[in-house]
Coordinates of C-alpha atoms and ligand atoms in Angstrom, one line a residue:
X1 CA 14.1 5.4 -15.2
X2 CA 12.8 3.7 -12.1
X3 CA 16.0 1.9 -11.4
X4 CA 18.0 5.1 -10.9
X5 CA 15.4 6.8 -8.7
X6 CA 14.5 4.0 -6.3
X7 CA 16.1 1.2 -4.4
X8 CA 14.6 -1.8 -6.0
X9 CA 14.9 -4.9 -3.9
X10 CA 15.0 -7.9 -6.1
X11 CA 13.7 -10.5 -3.7
X12 CA 14.9 -14.1 -3.8
X13 CA 12.6 -15.8 -6.1
X14 CA 11.5 -19.0 -4.5
X15 CA 9.5 -21.5 -6.5
X16 CA 7.4 -24.5 -5.8
X17 CA 8.3 -26.7 -8.8
X18 CA 11.8 -27.8 -9.5
X19 CA 11.5 -27.1 -13.2
X20 CA 10.9 -23.4 -12.7
X21 CA 12.1 -21.2 -15.5
X22 CA 12.8 -17.5 -15.4
X23 CA 10.5 -15.4 -17.5
X24 CA 12.3 -14.3 -20.6
X25 CA 9.6 -12.0 -21.8
X26 CA 10.1 -8.2 -21.2
X27 CA 6.9 -6.6 -19.9
X28 CA 6.3 -2.9 -19.9
X29 CA 6.9 -1.3 -16.6
X30 CA 3.8 -0.8 -14.5
X31 CA 3.6 0.2 -10.8
X32 CA 0.8 -1.0 -8.6
X33 CA 0.0 -0.4 -4.9
X34 CA -2.9 -0.5 -2.6
X35 CA -4.1 1.0 0.7
X36 CA -6.8 -0.2 3.0
X37 CA -9.7 2.1 3.7
X38 CA -9.4 1.7 7.5
X39 CA -8.8 4.6 9.9
X40 CA -7.3 7.9 8.9
X41 CA -3.9 8.0 7.2
X42 CA -1.0 8.8 9.5
X43 CA 2.3 10.4 8.6
X44 CA 3.9 7.0 8.5
X45 CA 1.6 6.0 5.6
X46 CA 2.0 9.4 4.1
X47 CA 5.8 9.5 4.1
X48 CA 6.4 5.8 3.8
X49 CA 3.9 5.1 1.0
X50 CA 1.9 8.0 -0.5
X51 CA 4.9 10.4 -1.2
X52 CA 6.6 7.6 -3.1
X53 CA 3.5 7.1 -5.2
X54 CA 3.5 10.8 -5.9
X55 CA 7.1 10.6 -7.0
X56 CA 6.3 7.9 -9.6
X57 CA 3.2 9.6 -10.8
X58 CA 4.9 12.9 -11.2
X59 CA 7.9 11.5 -13.1
X60 CA 5.4 10.0 -15.6
X61 CA 5.4 6.3 -14.7
X62 CA 2.5 4.1 -15.4
X63 CA 0.9 3.8 -11.9
X64 CA -2.2 2.2 -10.6
X65 CA -3.5 2.8 -7.0
X66 CA -6.3 0.9 -5.4
X67 CA -8.4 1.6 -2.3
X68 CA -8.5 -2.1 -1.3
X69 CA -11.9 -2.4 0.3
X70 CA -12.0 -6.2 -0.1
X71 CA -8.8 -6.5 2.0
X72 CA -10.3 -4.4 4.8
X73 CA -13.2 -6.8 5.3
X74 CA -10.9 -9.6 6.4
X75 CA -11.5 -8.1 9.8
X76 CA -15.0 -7.1 10.9
X77 CA -16.1 -3.7 9.5
X78 CA -19.2 -1.7 10.3
X79 CA -20.8 -1.1 6.8
X80 CA -21.4 2.6 7.6
X81 CA -17.8 3.1 8.7
X82 CA -16.4 1.2 5.7
X83 CA -18.4 3.3 3.3
X84 CA -17.2 6.5 4.9
X85 CA -13.7 5.3 5.1
X86 CA -13.7 4.6 1.3
X87 CA -14.8 8.2 0.7
X88 CA -12.2 9.6 3.2
X89 CA -9.3 7.5 1.8
X90 CA -10.0 8.5 -1.7
X91 CA -10.4 12.2 -0.6
X92 CA -7.0 11.8 1.2
X93 CA -5.2 10.4 -1.8
X94 CA -6.5 13.3 -3.9
X95 CA -5.6 15.9 -1.3
X96 CA -2.1 14.5 -1.1
X97 CA -1.7 15.1 -4.8
X98 CA -2.7 11.8 -6.5
X99 CA -4.1 13.0 -9.9
X100 CA -6.7 10.8 -11.5
X101 CA -5.6 12.1 -14.9
X102 CA -2.1 10.7 -14.3
X103 CA -2.6 7.7 -12.1
X104 CA -5.4 5.1 -12.3
X105 CA -7.1 5.5 -8.9
X106 CA -9.9 3.0 -8.2
X107 CA -11.8 1.0 -5.7
X108 CA -10.9 -2.7 -5.7
X109 CA -14.4 -4.1 -5.4
X110 CA -15.5 -2.2 -8.5
X111 CA -13.3 -4.6 -10.6
X112 CA -14.6 -8.1 -9.9
X113 CA -11.7 -9.7 -11.8
X114 CA -9.6 -9.3 -8.6
X115 CA -11.7 -11.9 -6.8
X116 CA -11.9 -14.2 -9.8
X117 CA -8.1 -14.2 -10.1
X118 CA -7.8 -14.7 -6.4
X119 CA -9.8 -17.9 -6.6
X120 CA -7.8 -19.1 -9.6
X121 CA -4.5 -18.4 -7.8
X122 CA -5.9 -19.8 -4.6
X123 CA -6.3 -23.1 -6.4
X124 CA -2.6 -23.3 -7.1
X125 CA -1.4 -22.1 -3.8
X126 CA -1.0 -24.4 -0.8
X127 CA -2.3 -23.8 2.7
X128 CA 1.1 -24.6 4.2
X129 CA 2.6 -21.7 2.2
X130 CA 0.0 -19.2 3.5
X131 CA 0.3 -20.3 7.1
X132 CA 3.9 -19.0 7.1
X133 CA 3.1 -15.4 6.4
X134 CA 3.7 -13.1 9.3
X135 CA 0.7 -10.8 8.9
X136 CA -1.8 -13.6 9.2
X137 CA 0.0 -14.8 12.4
X138 CA 0.0 -11.3 13.9
X139 CA -3.6 -10.5 13.0
X140 CA -5.1 -13.8 14.0
X141 CA -3.2 -14.0 17.3
X142 CA -6.0 -12.6 19.4
X143 CA -8.9 -14.1 17.5
X144 CA -10.8 -17.2 18.7
X145 CA -12.3 -17.9 15.2
X146 CA -10.1 -16.9 12.2
X147 CA -12.0 -15.8 9.1
X148 CA -11.0 -17.7 6.0
X149 CA -10.5 -14.3 4.2
X150 CA -7.7 -13.3 6.6
X151 CA -5.9 -16.5 5.7
X152 CA -6.4 -16.0 1.9
X153 CA -5.6 -12.2 2.1
X154 CA -2.1 -12.6 0.5
X155 CA -3.6 -14.5 -2.5
X156 CA -6.0 -11.6 -3.1
X157 CA -3.0 -9.2 -2.8
X158 CA -1.1 -11.3 -5.4
X159 CA -4.2 -11.2 -7.7
X160 CA -4.3 -7.4 -7.3
X161 CA -0.7 -7.1 -8.6
X162 CA -0.8 -9.8 -11.3
X163 CA -4.2 -8.8 -12.8
X164 CA -2.5 -5.7 -14.2
X165 CA 0.8 -7.5 -15.1
X166 CA 2.4 -5.1 -12.7
X167 CA 6.2 -5.1 -12.6
X168 CA 6.9 -3.0 -9.5
X169 CA 5.1 -2.7 -6.2
X170 CA 6.1 0.1 -3.8
X171 CA 5.4 -1.0 -0.2
X172 CA 6.6 -0.8 3.3
X173 CA 9.1 -3.4 4.6
X174 CA 6.3 -5.3 6.3
X175 CA 4.8 -6.3 2.9
X176 CA 7.9 -7.9 1.3
X177 CA 6.9 -11.4 2.1
X178 CA 3.5 -10.9 0.6
X179 CA 5.1 -9.7 -2.6
X180 CA 7.3 -12.8 -2.6
X181 CA 4.2 -14.9 -2.6
X182 CA 3.0 -12.9 -5.6
X183 CA 6.3 -13.7 -7.3
X184 CA 5.9 -17.4 -6.6
X185 CA 2.4 -17.6 -7.8
X186 CA 3.4 -15.7 -11.0
X187 CA 6.1 -18.3 -11.6
X188 CA 3.9 -21.2 -10.8
X189 CA 1.2 -20.0 -13.1
X190 CA 3.6 -19.4 -15.9
X191 CA 5.1 -22.8 -15.5
X192 CA 1.8 -24.6 -15.5
X193 CA -0.2 -22.6 -18.0
X194 CA 2.4 -20.8 -20.1
X195 CA 4.0 -17.4 -19.9
X196 CA 1.4 -14.9 -18.7
X197 CA 2.7 -12.7 -15.8
X198 CA 5.8 -10.7 -15.1
X199 CA 7.6 -11.4 -11.8
X200 CA 6.7 -8.3 -9.8
X201 CA 9.5 -6.6 -7.8
X202 CA 8.9 -4.9 -4.5
X203 CA 10.3 -1.4 -4.1
X204 CA 11.1 -0.5 -0.5
X205 CA 12.0 3.0 0.2
X206 CA 15.5 3.2 1.6
X207 CA 15.1 6.7 3.2
X208 CA 14.3 7.7 6.8
X209 CA 10.6 7.5 6.2
X210 CA 10.4 3.7 5.5
X211 CA 9.7 3.1 9.2
X212 CA 8.5 6.0 11.3
X213 CA 8.1 5.2 14.9
X214 CA 5.3 5.6 17.4
X215 CA 5.4 8.9 19.3
X216 CA 4.5 7.0 22.5
X217 CA 6.9 4.0 22.1
X218 CA 9.8 4.7 19.7
X219 CA 10.7 1.0 19.6
X220 CA 7.5 0.3 17.7
X221 CA 6.5 1.5 14.3
X222 CA 3.8 4.2 14.0
X223 CA 0.6 2.2 13.3
X224 CA -3.1 2.6 12.7
X225 CA -3.8 -0.2 15.1
X226 CA -2.0 1.1 18.2
X227 CA -4.9 1.9 20.7
X228 CA -3.2 5.2 21.9
X229 CA -4.1 7.8 19.3
X230 CA -1.3 10.0 20.7
X231 CA 1.1 7.6 19.1
X232 CA 0.5 8.9 15.6
X233 CA -0.1 12.1 13.7
X234 CA -2.9 11.7 11.2
X235 CA -3.5 13.9 8.2
X236 CA -6.9 14.9 9.8
X237 CA -5.4 16.1 13.1
X238 CA -6.0 19.7 14.0
X239 CA -3.1 22.1 14.6
X240 CA -3.7 21.8 18.3
X241 CA -3.8 18.0 18.3
X242 CA -0.6 17.9 16.4
X243 CA 1.2 20.4 18.8
X244 CA -0.1 18.4 21.7
X245 CA 1.0 15.0 20.4
X246 CA 4.5 16.3 19.8
X247 CA 4.6 17.9 23.3
X248 CA 3.7 14.5 24.8
X249 CA 6.0 12.5 22.6
X250 CA 8.3 10.1 24.5
X251 CA 12.0 11.0 24.3
X252 CA 14.7 10.4 26.8
X253 CA 16.6 12.1 29.7
X254 CA 19.1 14.0 27.6
X255 CA 17.9 17.5 27.0
X256 CA 19.9 18.4 23.9
X257 CA 18.9 17.5 20.3
X258 CA 20.9 15.0 18.3
X259 CA 20.2 12.4 15.7
X260 CA 21.2 8.9 16.7
X261 CA 18.4 6.4 16.0
X262 CA 20.1 3.5 17.9
X263 CA 20.9 5.3 21.1
X264 CA 18.2 8.0 21.0
X265 CA 15.2 6.6 19.0
X266 CA 12.6 9.0 20.4
X267 CA 14.2 12.3 19.6
X268 CA 15.7 10.9 16.3
X269 CA 12.2 9.9 15.2
X270 CA 11.1 13.5 15.8
X271 CA 14.1 14.8 13.8
X272 CA 13.3 12.3 11.0
X273 CA 9.7 13.4 10.8
X274 CA 10.7 17.0 10.8
X275 CA 13.3 16.5 8.1
X276 CA 10.9 14.4 5.8
X277 CA 8.1 16.9 6.1
X278 CA 10.0 20.1 5.7
X279 CA 12.7 19.0 3.3
X280 CA 15.4 20.3 5.7
X281 CA 18.4 18.1 6.2
X282 CA 19.1 16.3 9.5
X283 CA 22.3 18.4 10.0
X284 CA 20.4 21.6 9.4
X285 CA 17.7 20.7 11.9
X286 CA 20.1 19.6 14.6
X287 CA 22.2 22.8 14.1
X288 CA 19.1 25.0 14.3
X289 CA 18.0 23.3 17.5
X290 CA 21.4 23.9 19.2
X291 CA 19.9 26.3 21.7
X292 CA 16.8 24.4 22.4
X293 CA 16.0 21.8 25.1
X294 CA 13.8 18.8 24.2
X295 CA 10.6 20.6 25.2
X296 CA 11.6 23.7 23.2
X297 CA 12.3 21.4 20.2
X298 CA 9.0 19.5 20.6
X299 CA 7.2 22.8 20.4
X300 CA 9.1 23.8 17.3
X301 CA 8.6 20.5 15.5
X302 CA 4.9 20.5 16.4
X303 CA 4.5 24.0 14.9
X304 CA 6.3 23.2 11.7
X305 CA 4.6 19.8 11.2
X306 CA 1.2 21.4 11.8
X307 CA 1.9 24.0 9.1
X308 CA 2.7 21.2 6.6
X309 CA -0.3 19.1 7.4
X310 CA -2.8 22.0 7.5
X311 CA -3.3 22.5 3.7
X312 CA -3.6 18.7 3.2
X313 CA -6.2 18.5 6.0
X314 CA -8.2 21.3 4.5
X315 CA -8.1 19.7 1.1
X316 CA -9.3 16.3 2.6
X317 CA -12.2 18.1 4.2
X318 CA -13.0 19.9 1.0
X319 CA -12.9 16.7 -1.2
X320 CA -14.9 14.7 1.4
X321 CA -17.7 17.3 1.3
X322 CA -18.2 16.3 -2.4
X323 CA -19.0 12.6 -2.4
X324 CA -20.4 12.8 -6.0
X325 CA -17.1 14.0 -7.3
X326 CA -15.3 11.2 -5.4
X327 CA -17.7 8.6 -6.8
X328 CA -17.1 10.0 -10.3
X329 CA -13.3 9.7 -9.8
X330 CA -13.7 6.1 -8.7
X331 CA -16.0 5.3 -11.5
X332 CA -13.6 6.6 -14.1
X333 CA -10.7 4.8 -12.4
X334 CA -12.7 1.5 -12.4
X335 CA -13.4 1.8 -16.1
X336 CA -9.8 2.2 -16.9
X337 CA -8.7 -0.6 -14.5
X338 CA -11.5 -2.9 -15.8
X339 CA -10.2 -2.6 -19.4
X340 CA -6.8 -3.9 -18.4
X341 CA -8.2 -6.4 -15.9
X342 CA -10.6 -8.0 -18.4
X343 CA -7.8 -8.5 -20.9
X344 CA -5.8 -10.5 -18.4
X345 CA -8.9 -12.3 -17.1
X346 CA -9.7 -13.5 -20.7
X347 CA -6.1 -14.7 -21.1
X348 CA -6.2 -16.6 -17.8
X349 CA -9.6 -18.2 -18.5
X350 CA -8.3 -19.4 -21.9
X351 CA -5.0 -20.7 -20.6
X352 CA -6.7 -22.5 -17.7
X353 CA -9.1 -24.2 -20.0
X354 CA -12.4 -22.5 -19.2
X355 CA -13.2 -21.8 -22.9
X356 CA -14.6 -24.6 -25.1
X357 CA -12.3 -25.1 -28.0
X358 CA -14.5 -24.2 -31.0
X359 CA -13.4 -25.8 -34.3
X360 CA -14.5 -23.7 -37.3
X361 CA -17.7 -25.7 -38.0
X362 CA -21.2 -24.4 -38.0
X363 CA -23.4 -25.6 -35.2
X364 CA -26.4 -27.7 -36.2
X365 CA -28.4 -26.9 -33.1
X366 CA -29.7 -23.6 -31.8
X367 CA -29.3 -23.1 -28.1
X368 CA -32.7 -22.9 -26.3
X369 CA -33.7 -19.4 -25.7
Ligands
AMP401 P1 -1.2 0.2 6.6 O1 -1.2 1.3 7.6 O2 -0.6 -1.1 7.2 O3 -2.4 0.0 5.8 O4 0.0 0.6 5.5 C1 -0.2 1.3 4.3 C2 1.2 1.6 3.7 O5 1.9 2.5 4.6 C3 2.0 0.4 3.6 O6 2.8 0.5 2.4 C4 2.9 0.4 4.8 O7 4.1 -0.3 4.6 C5 3.2 1.9 5.0 N1 3.4 2.2 6.4 C6 2.6 1.9 7.5 N2 3.1 2.3 8.6 C7 4.3 2.9 8.4 C8 5.3 3.6 9.1 N3 5.2 3.7 10.5 N4 6.4 4.1 8.5 C9 6.5 4.0 7.2 N5 5.6 3.4 6.4 C10 4.5 2.9 6.9
LIG402 N1 -1.6 -5.4 2.1 C1 -1.4 -4.0 1.9 C2 -1.3 -3.3 3.2 O1 -1.8 -3.8 4.2 C3 -2.4 -3.4 1.0 C4 -2.5 -4.0 -0.4 C5 -3.5 -4.8 -0.9 C6 -1.5 -3.9 -1.4 N2 -3.2 -5.2 -2.2 C7 -2.0 -4.7 -2.5 C8 -0.2 -3.3 -1.5 C9 -1.2 -4.8 -3.7 C10 0.5 -3.4 -2.6 C11 0.0 -4.2 -3.7 O2 -0.8 -2.2 3.3

């Protein structure tokens, strides 16, 4: 089912050991993805990640979604902000349509087996391998002292995925190399300790939304970390903020509207956002904007995007005002996730030799109480 609906990129499976064998076991399909509770969700996250998760959820796939709080502390977090961000992120996912009856939605730190598996995988992963990953390089660039957690981050991500024997991981392009590490660690573990994990595949959306651009600099992707808040539309922006950000979006000196991402990245990004959020085709949007200049078009797109974001924003505010409900959703999600996680954790402990091999003899001694 998944194969027909999404572009599944089967990454090159690199392995450490020469005697790597391909897994022969067929695992049931399970989709896993995570999002960090940092900052408010922007339409890049929404269109590039969350709408894909909704698609899988609503077509009945087995999907697990984690608010990955342990990942977010790899860079300093104010505890009050972190706590609030976990609430807002969960409220946002619910407001976008993630249904805890259909998807397993949980907070990563509620399931301690993630950190246990991270340690176990960390002991078979080399430092040289981690030093190559781009996210670590980017995030540590401006740091004098680099936290160990930032370096180990991709091993924790591999643990997130493998703990649930996940087969597919929908992510943005920027995550592909991290999923490749998860594939390698799965293969290494299977080779050393016996068949345990499926090799997870990344699913990278092939549509327009896989890389929405910054409204201030259309050569860069829209990002939570860009200092200028006008560069992104968040799901919590008011109608006026949305209209304003579109009005100030950087385009070019041509006043007509056309779609040409290479030559006209700014205006094409607006058309892409417009199309993805309203469901109108690119052709239809360009034809409808025939009589408009760029400013006229920016006003139109601002209005239409504001109308799409408004009900989501209202739902986020509504869910956020009920932290007890959010806690309840996360508690139920953690219970469901823990059940699967503990099954894998037991298998891993046994295979790695943590259990004493008990022969069927009766003990003569009684352990001291
Ligand atoms: P992040 O904002 O880095 O925590 O990303 C959360 C998810 O949103 C990841 O799957 C990203 O690949 C995706 N994402 C982030 N920025 C964009 C963007 N500008 N366009 C499309 N997807 C994005
Ligand atoms: N690293 C991902 C990001 O920054 C978040 C993440 C953590 C994740 N664990 C994951 C994504 C497991 C997919 C699968 O966006």
